[in-house]
Coordinates of C-alpha atoms and ligand atoms in Angstrom, one line a residue:
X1 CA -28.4 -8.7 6.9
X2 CA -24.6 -8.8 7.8
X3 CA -22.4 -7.3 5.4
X4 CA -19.3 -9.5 5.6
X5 CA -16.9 -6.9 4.8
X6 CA -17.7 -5.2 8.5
X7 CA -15.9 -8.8 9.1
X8 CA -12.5 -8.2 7.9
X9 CA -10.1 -6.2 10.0
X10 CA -7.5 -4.1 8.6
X11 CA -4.1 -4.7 10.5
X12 CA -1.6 -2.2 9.0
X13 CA 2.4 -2.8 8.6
X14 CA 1.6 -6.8 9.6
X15 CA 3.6 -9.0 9.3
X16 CA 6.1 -6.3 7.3
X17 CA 6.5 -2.6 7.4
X18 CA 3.8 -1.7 4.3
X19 CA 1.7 -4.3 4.6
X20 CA -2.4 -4.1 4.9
X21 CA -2.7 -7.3 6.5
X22 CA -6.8 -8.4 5.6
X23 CA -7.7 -10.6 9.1
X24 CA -10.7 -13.1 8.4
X25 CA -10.7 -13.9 12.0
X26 CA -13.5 -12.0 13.3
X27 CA -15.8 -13.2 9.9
X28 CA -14.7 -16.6 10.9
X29 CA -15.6 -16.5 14.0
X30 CA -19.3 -15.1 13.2
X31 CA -21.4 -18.4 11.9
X32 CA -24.1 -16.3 9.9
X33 CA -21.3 -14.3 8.4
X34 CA -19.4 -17.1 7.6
X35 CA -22.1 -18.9 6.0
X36 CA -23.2 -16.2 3.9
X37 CA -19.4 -15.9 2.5
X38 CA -19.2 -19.6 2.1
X39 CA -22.4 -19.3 0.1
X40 CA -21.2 -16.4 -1.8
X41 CA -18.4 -18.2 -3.2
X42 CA -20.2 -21.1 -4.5
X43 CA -23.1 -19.3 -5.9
X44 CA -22.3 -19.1 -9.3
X45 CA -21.0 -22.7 -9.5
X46 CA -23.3 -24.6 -8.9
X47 CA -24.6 -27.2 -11.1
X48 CA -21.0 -26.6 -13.1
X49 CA -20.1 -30.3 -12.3
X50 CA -17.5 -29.8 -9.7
X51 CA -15.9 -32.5 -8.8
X52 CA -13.6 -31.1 -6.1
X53 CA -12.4 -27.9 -4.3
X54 CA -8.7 -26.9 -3.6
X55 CA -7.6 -24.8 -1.2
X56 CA -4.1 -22.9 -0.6
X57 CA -2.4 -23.3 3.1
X58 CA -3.7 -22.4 5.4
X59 CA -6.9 -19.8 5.2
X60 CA -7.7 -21.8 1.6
X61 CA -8.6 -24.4 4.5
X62 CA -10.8 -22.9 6.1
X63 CA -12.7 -21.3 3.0
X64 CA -12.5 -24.4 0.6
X65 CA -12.8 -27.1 3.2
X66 CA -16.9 -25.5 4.0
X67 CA -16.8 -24.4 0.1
X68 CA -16.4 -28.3 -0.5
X69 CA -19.0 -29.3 2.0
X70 CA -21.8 -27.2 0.9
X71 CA -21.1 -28.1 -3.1
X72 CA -20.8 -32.0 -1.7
X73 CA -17.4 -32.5 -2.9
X74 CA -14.2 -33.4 -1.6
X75 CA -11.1 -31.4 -0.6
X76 CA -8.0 -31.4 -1.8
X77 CA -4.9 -29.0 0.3
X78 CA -2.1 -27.4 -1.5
X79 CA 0.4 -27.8 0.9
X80 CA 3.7 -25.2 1.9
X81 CA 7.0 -27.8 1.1
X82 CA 7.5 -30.9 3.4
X83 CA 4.0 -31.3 4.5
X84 CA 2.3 -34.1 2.7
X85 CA 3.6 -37.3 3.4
X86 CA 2.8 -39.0 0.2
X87 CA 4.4 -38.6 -3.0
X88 CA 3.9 -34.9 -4.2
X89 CA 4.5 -32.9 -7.4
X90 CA 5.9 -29.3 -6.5
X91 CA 5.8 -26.3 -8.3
X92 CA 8.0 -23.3 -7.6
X93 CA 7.1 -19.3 -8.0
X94 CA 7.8 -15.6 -7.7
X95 CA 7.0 -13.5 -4.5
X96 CA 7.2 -9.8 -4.3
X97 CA 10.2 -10.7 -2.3
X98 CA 11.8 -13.9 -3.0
X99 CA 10.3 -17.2 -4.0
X100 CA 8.0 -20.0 -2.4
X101 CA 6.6 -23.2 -3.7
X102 CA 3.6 -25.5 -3.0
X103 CA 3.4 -28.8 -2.7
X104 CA 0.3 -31.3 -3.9
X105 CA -0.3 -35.6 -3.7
X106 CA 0.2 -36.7 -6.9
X107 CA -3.0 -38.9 -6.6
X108 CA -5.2 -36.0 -5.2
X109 CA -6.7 -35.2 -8.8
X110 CA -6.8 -36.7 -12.3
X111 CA -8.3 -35.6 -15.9
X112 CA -11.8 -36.4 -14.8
X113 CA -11.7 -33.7 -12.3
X114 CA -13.4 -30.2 -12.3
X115 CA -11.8 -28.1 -9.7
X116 CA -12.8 -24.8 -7.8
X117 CA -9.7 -23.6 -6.6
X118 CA -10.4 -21.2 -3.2
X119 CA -8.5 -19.0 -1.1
X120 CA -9.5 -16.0 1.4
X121 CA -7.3 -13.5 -0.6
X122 CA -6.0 -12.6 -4.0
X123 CA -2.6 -10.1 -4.2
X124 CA -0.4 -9.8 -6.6
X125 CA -2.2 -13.6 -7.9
X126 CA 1.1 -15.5 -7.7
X127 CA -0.1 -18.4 -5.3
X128 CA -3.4 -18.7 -7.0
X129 CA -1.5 -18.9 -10.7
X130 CA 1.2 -21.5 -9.4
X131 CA -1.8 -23.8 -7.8
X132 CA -3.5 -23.7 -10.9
X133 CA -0.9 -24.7 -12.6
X134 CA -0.4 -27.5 -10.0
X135 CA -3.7 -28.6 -10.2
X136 CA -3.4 -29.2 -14.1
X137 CA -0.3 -31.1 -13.9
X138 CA -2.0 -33.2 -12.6
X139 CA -4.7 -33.5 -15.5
X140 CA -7.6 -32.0 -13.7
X141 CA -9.0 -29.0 -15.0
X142 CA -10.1 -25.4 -13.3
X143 CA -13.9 -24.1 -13.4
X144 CA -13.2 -21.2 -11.6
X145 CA -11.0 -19.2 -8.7
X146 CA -12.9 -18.1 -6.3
X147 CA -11.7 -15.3 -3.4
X148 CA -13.3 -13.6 -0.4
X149 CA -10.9 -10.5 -0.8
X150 CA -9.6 -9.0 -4.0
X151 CA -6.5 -6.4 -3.5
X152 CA -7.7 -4.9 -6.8
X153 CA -4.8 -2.6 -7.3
X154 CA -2.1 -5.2 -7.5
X155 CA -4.1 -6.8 -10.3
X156 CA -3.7 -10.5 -9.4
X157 CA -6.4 -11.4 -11.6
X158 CA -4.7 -10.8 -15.1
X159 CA -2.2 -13.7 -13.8
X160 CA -5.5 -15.6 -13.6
X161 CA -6.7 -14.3 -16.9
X162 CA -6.9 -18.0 -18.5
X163 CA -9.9 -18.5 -15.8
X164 CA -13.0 -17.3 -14.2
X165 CA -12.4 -15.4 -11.3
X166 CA -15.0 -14.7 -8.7
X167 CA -14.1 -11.6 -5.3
X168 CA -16.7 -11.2 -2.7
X169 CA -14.7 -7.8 -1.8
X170 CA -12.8 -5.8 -3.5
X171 CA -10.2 -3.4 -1.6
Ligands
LIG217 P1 -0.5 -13.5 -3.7 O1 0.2 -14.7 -4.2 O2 0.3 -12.2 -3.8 O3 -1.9 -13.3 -4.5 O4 -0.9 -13.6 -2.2 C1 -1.9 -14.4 -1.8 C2 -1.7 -15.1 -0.5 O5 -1.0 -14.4 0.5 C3 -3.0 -15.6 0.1 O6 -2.9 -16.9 0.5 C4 -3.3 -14.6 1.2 O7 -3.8 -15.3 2.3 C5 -1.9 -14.0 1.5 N1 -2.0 -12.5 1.5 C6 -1.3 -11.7 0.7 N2 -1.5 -10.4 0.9 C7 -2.3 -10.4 2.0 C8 -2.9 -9.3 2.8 N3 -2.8 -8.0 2.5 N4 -3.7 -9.7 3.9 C9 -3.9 -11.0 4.2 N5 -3.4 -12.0 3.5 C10 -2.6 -11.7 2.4

């Protein structure tokens, strides 16, 4: 049995002075480790009538593209600014340092969608919050976040306390 956490590589002061920089490459690259985390993160929502998975730029790709394939849904990218080339709603938010915002089509969800929202890390929860948020501009609502790496000290998940939140690993 692989143990996907053997997977993820710790790269210290990347890309800042500080920072423990969590590299999915190497789990990625394995295909039974992958698998296993793509099946991990679905797990507990299946048969919850999900109707599509969204996925932050650009590891939420990776993880909620497969996440959407296996569930038999469709895909749905939050975008960094001036990316999509249709009409987008944008919503704005805080960084440690700074500010960024994310970008969605306005047409990508409605209010009969059930969304699992999936990215390859939570921090400080910021992204994940904002997409949500996004997401139920739109009208659609959230089933559940669901991560392959928790940074549990930085307590991300009490911005996310309105939903269910599901880590594979927990650092
Ligand atoms: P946050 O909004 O603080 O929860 O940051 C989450 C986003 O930043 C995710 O899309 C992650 O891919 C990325 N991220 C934040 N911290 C790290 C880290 N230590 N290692 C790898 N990615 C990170």
């Amino acid at each position: 049995m692989h143990r996907i956490e053997t997977f993820i590589r710790n790269i210290p002061d990347f890309p800042k002075p500080g920072i423990q920089f969590k590299d999915i490459t190497p789990l990625v690259k394995n295909q039974a480790v992958l698998r296993l985390a793509i099946h991990q993160l679905i797990h507990p929502f299946i048969g919850n009538n999900i109707t599509a998975v969204a996925g932050m730029e650009s590891r939420g790709f990776i993880f909620g593209s497969l996440a959407a394939w296996e569930l038999g849904v469709g895909f749905v990218p939050l975008r960094k600014p001036g990316k999509l080339p249709y009409d987008v709603q944008s919503i704005s938010y805080d960084l440690e340092y700074g500010s960024a915002e994310l970008e969605i089509h306005i047409d990508a969800l409605n209010k009969n969608d059930h969304v699992l929202l999936v990215d390859d890390l939570i921090a400080t929860g910021g992204t994940a919050a904002a997409s949500c948020e996004l997401i139920e501009q739109l009208g659609a609502d959230i089933i559940a976040c669901a991560f392959v790496i928790e940074l549990d000290t930085l307590k991300g998940r009490e911005k996310l306390a309105k939903y269910e939140v599901h880590s594979l690993i927990h650092y």
